[in-house]
XYZ file of C-alpha atoms in Angstrom:
268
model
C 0.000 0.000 0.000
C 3.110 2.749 0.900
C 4.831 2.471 -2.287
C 2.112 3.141 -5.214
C 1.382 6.508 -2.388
C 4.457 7.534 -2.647
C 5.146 7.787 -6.729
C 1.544 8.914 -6.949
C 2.872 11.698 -4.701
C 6.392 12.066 -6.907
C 8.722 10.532 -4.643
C 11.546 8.692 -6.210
C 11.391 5.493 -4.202
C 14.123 2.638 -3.782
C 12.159 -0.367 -2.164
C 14.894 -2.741 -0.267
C 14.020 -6.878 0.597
C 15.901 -9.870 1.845
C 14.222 -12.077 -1.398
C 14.010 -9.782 -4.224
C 15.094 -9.025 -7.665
C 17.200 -6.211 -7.987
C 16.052 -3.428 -10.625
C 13.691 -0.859 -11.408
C 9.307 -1.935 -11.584
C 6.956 -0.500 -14.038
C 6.102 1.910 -11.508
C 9.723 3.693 -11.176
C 10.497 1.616 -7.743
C 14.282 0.391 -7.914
C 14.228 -2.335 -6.049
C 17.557 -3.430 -3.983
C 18.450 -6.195 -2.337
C 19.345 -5.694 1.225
C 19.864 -7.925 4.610
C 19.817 -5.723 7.845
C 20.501 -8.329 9.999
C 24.453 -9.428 10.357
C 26.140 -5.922 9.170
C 26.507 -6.480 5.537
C 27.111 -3.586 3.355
C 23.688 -1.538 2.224
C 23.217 -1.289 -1.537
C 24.437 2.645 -2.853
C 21.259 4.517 -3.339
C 21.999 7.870 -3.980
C 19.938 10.755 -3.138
C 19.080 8.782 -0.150
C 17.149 11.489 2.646
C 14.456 9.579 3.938
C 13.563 6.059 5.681
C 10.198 4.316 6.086
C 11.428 1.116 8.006
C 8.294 -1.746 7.746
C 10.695 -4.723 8.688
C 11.290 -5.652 12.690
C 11.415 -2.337 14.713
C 14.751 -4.156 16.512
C 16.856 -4.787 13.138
C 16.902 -0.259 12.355
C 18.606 0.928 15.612
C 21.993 -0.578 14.700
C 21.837 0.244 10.756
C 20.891 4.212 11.601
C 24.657 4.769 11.517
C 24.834 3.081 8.064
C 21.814 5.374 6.819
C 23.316 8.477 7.774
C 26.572 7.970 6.293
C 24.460 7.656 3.258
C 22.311 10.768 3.610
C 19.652 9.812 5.583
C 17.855 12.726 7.817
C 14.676 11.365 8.130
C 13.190 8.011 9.783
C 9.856 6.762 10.026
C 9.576 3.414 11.482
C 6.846 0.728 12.789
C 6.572 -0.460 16.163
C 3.562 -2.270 17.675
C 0.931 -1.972 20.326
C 2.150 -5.574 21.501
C 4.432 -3.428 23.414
C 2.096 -2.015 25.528
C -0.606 -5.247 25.260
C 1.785 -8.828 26.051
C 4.079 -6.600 28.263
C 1.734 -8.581 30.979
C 0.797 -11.728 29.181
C 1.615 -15.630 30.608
C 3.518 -16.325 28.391
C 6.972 -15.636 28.437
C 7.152 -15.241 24.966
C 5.350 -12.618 24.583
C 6.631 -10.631 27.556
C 9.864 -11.024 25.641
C 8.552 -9.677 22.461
C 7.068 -6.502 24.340
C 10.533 -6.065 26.112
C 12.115 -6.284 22.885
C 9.493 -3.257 21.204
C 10.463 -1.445 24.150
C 13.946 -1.624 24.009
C 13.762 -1.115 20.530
C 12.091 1.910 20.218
C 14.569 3.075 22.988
C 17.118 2.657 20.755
C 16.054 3.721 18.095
C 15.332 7.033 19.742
C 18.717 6.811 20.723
C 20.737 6.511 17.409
C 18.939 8.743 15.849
C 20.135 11.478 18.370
C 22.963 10.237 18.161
C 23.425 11.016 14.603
C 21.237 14.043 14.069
C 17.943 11.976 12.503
C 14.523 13.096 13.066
C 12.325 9.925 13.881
C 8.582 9.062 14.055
C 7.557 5.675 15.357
C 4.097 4.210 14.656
C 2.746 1.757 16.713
C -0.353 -0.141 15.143
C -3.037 -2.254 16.730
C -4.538 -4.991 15.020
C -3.502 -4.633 11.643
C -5.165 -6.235 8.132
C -5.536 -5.671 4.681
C -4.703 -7.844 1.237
C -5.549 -11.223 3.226
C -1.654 -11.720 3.746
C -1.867 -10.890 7.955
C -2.076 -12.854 10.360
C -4.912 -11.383 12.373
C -8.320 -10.714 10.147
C -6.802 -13.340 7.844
C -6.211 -15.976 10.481
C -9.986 -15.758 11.350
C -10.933 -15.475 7.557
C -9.345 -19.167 7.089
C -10.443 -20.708 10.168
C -14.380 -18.985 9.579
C -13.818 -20.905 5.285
C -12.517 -23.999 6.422
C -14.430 -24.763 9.281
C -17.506 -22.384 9.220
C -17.463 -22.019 12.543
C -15.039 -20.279 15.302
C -14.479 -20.786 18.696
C -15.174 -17.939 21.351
C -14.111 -17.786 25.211
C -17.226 -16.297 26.051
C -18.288 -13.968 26.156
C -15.527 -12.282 23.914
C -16.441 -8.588 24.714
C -12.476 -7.327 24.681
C -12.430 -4.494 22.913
C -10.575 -4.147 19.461
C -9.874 -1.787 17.132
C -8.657 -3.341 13.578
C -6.783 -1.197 11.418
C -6.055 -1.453 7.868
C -2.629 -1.378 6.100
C -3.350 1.054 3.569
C -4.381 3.673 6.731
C -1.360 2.741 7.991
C 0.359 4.183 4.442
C -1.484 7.235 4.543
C -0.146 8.052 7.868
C 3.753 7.599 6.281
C 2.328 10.095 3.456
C 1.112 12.693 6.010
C 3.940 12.394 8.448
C 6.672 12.702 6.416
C 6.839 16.388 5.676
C 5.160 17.333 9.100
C 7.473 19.021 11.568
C 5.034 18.005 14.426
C 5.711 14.563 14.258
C 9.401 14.924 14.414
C 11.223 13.176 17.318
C 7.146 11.464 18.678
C 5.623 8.298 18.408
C 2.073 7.483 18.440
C -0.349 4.790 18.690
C -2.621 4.164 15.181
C -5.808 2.455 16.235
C -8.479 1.525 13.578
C -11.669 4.184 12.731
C -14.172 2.081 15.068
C -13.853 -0.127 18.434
C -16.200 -3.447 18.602
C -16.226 -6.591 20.648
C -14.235 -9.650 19.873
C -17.071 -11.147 19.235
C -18.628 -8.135 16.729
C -14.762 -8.654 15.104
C -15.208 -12.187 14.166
C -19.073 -11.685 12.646
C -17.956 -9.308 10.234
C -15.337 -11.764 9.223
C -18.604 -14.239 8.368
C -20.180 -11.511 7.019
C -16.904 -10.745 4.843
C -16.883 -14.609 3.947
C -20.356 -14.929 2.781
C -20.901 -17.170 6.050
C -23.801 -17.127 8.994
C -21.914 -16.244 12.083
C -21.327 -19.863 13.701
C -19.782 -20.039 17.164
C -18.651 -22.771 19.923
C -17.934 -21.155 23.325
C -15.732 -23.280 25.941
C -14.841 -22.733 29.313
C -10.906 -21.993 30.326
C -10.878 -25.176 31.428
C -12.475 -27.168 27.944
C -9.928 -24.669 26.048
C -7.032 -26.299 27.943
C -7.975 -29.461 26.698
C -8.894 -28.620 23.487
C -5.763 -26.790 22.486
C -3.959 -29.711 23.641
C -5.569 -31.741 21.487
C -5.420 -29.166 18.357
C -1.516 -29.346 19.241
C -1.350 -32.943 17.649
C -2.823 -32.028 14.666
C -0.772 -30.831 12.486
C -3.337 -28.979 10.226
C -4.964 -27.515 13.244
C -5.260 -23.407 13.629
C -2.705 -22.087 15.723
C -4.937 -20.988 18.942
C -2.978 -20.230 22.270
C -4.399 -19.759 25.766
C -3.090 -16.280 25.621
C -5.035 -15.571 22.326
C -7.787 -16.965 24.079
C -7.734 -15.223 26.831
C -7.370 -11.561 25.380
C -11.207 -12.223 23.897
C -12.290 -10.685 26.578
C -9.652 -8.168 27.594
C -9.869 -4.481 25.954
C -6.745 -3.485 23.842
C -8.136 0.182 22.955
C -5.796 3.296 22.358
C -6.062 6.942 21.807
C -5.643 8.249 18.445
C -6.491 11.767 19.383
C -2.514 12.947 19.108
C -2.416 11.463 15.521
C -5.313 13.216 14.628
C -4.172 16.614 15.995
C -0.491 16.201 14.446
C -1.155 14.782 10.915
C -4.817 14.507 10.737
C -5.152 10.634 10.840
C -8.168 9.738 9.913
C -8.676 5.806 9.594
C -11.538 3.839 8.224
C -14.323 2.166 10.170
C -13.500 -2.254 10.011
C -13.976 -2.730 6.573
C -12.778 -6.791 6.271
């Protein structure tokens, strides 16, 4: 979604992946290829002033030196509300992954001092769009496969799904706004609903009469145990399970002051 917004917009874009072809689209993207990880050299891109990072917020902090040399003054970069959300979770896991956002976005914030950047960081909620997530998507499979999903009743955590291309806009309107130098922010969807009002308009996006089975914590226990030896089985946890019914809401009031952020009601 970020890239055809930014050459509709005029910006000459290079585009940089792990698995891709090196060489210039049919619409004026010059594509490089580019591992962060392990310190190996950057391709030359010349002109080079600004950075939208969508990989792993932890792989930028130690490449910011790298991007300045280069002419980098500019950084935009993608976080998560995980940091905030499975900073308290059971599993140890996902307190790991929230302690990693953290110290990420430290760091981050850090190098980019460091080496006179200005950074935004954008932390998403529940993000979908194009099928290829694994949030709305995951339910989209398990709602055509099975035609039915399973609910901890009675799934009234709050949630407020966000779509990718919203997510693009907000890179477009940030990146020449001086009020969202050196900030971060939370992007939340357009609406809030219930787990439960989630998962219907998943049905509703399938074609499908909302179906549910509703177990106990103590039937999911067993059932996920079971689901564990099949090897074709959704990949349900007890954490995932128990979030249902837990609110993960945020405040997009500073986005919409700063950059006017304005993103779409759940549209699956």
């Amino acid at each position: 979604f970020l890239l055809p917004r930014l050459r509709r917009e005029g910006y000459p874009v290079y585009a940089l992946g792990r698995r891709v072809a090196a060489g210039v689209d049919a619409d004026g993207v010059a594509w490089c290829r580019a591992e962060l990880e392990g310190g190996s050299p950057l391709p030359a891109m010349a002109g080079l002033t600004t950075l939208v990072h969508l990989a792993p917020l932890w792989l930028l902090p130690p490449r910011i030196e790298a991007f300045a040399r280069m002419g980098v003054r500019r950084v935009i970069a993608f976080g998560s509300t995980s940091r905030f959300t499975k900073q308290d979770s059971a599993s140890v896991a996902e307190q790991a992954l929230a302690a990693r956002l953290a110290g990420a976005e430290a760091a981050l914030a850090g190098a980019c001092g460091e080496h006179s950047l200005v950074w935004t960081l954008f932390r998403p909620t529940l993000t979908y769009g194009s099928g290829r997530d694994g949030n709305i998507a995951f339910i989209a499979r398990v709602v055509r496969r099975y035609g039915v999903f399973p609910l901890a009743a009675p799934a009234t955590g709050r949630r407020q799904p966000v779509h990718a291309d919203d997510l693009a806009a907000a890179c477009i309107a940030a990146l020449e706004c001086p009020a969202t130098q050196d900030r971060a922010y939370n992007l939340p969807g357009g609406e809030t609903l219930s787990y439960r009002r989630m998962v219907e308009a998943v049905f509703a996006a399938c074609g499908r009469a909302p179906r549910f089975v509703s177990l106990p914590p103590t039937a999911w226990r067993l059932a996920l145990g079971a689901l564990s030896l099949w090897p074709r089985a959704p990949r349900i946890g007890l954490e995932m399970v128990a979030r249902m019914n837990t609110d993960m809401v945020f405040d997009l009031e500073d986005a919409q002051r700063d950059f006017g952020y304005s993103p779409r009601p759940f549209q699956p």
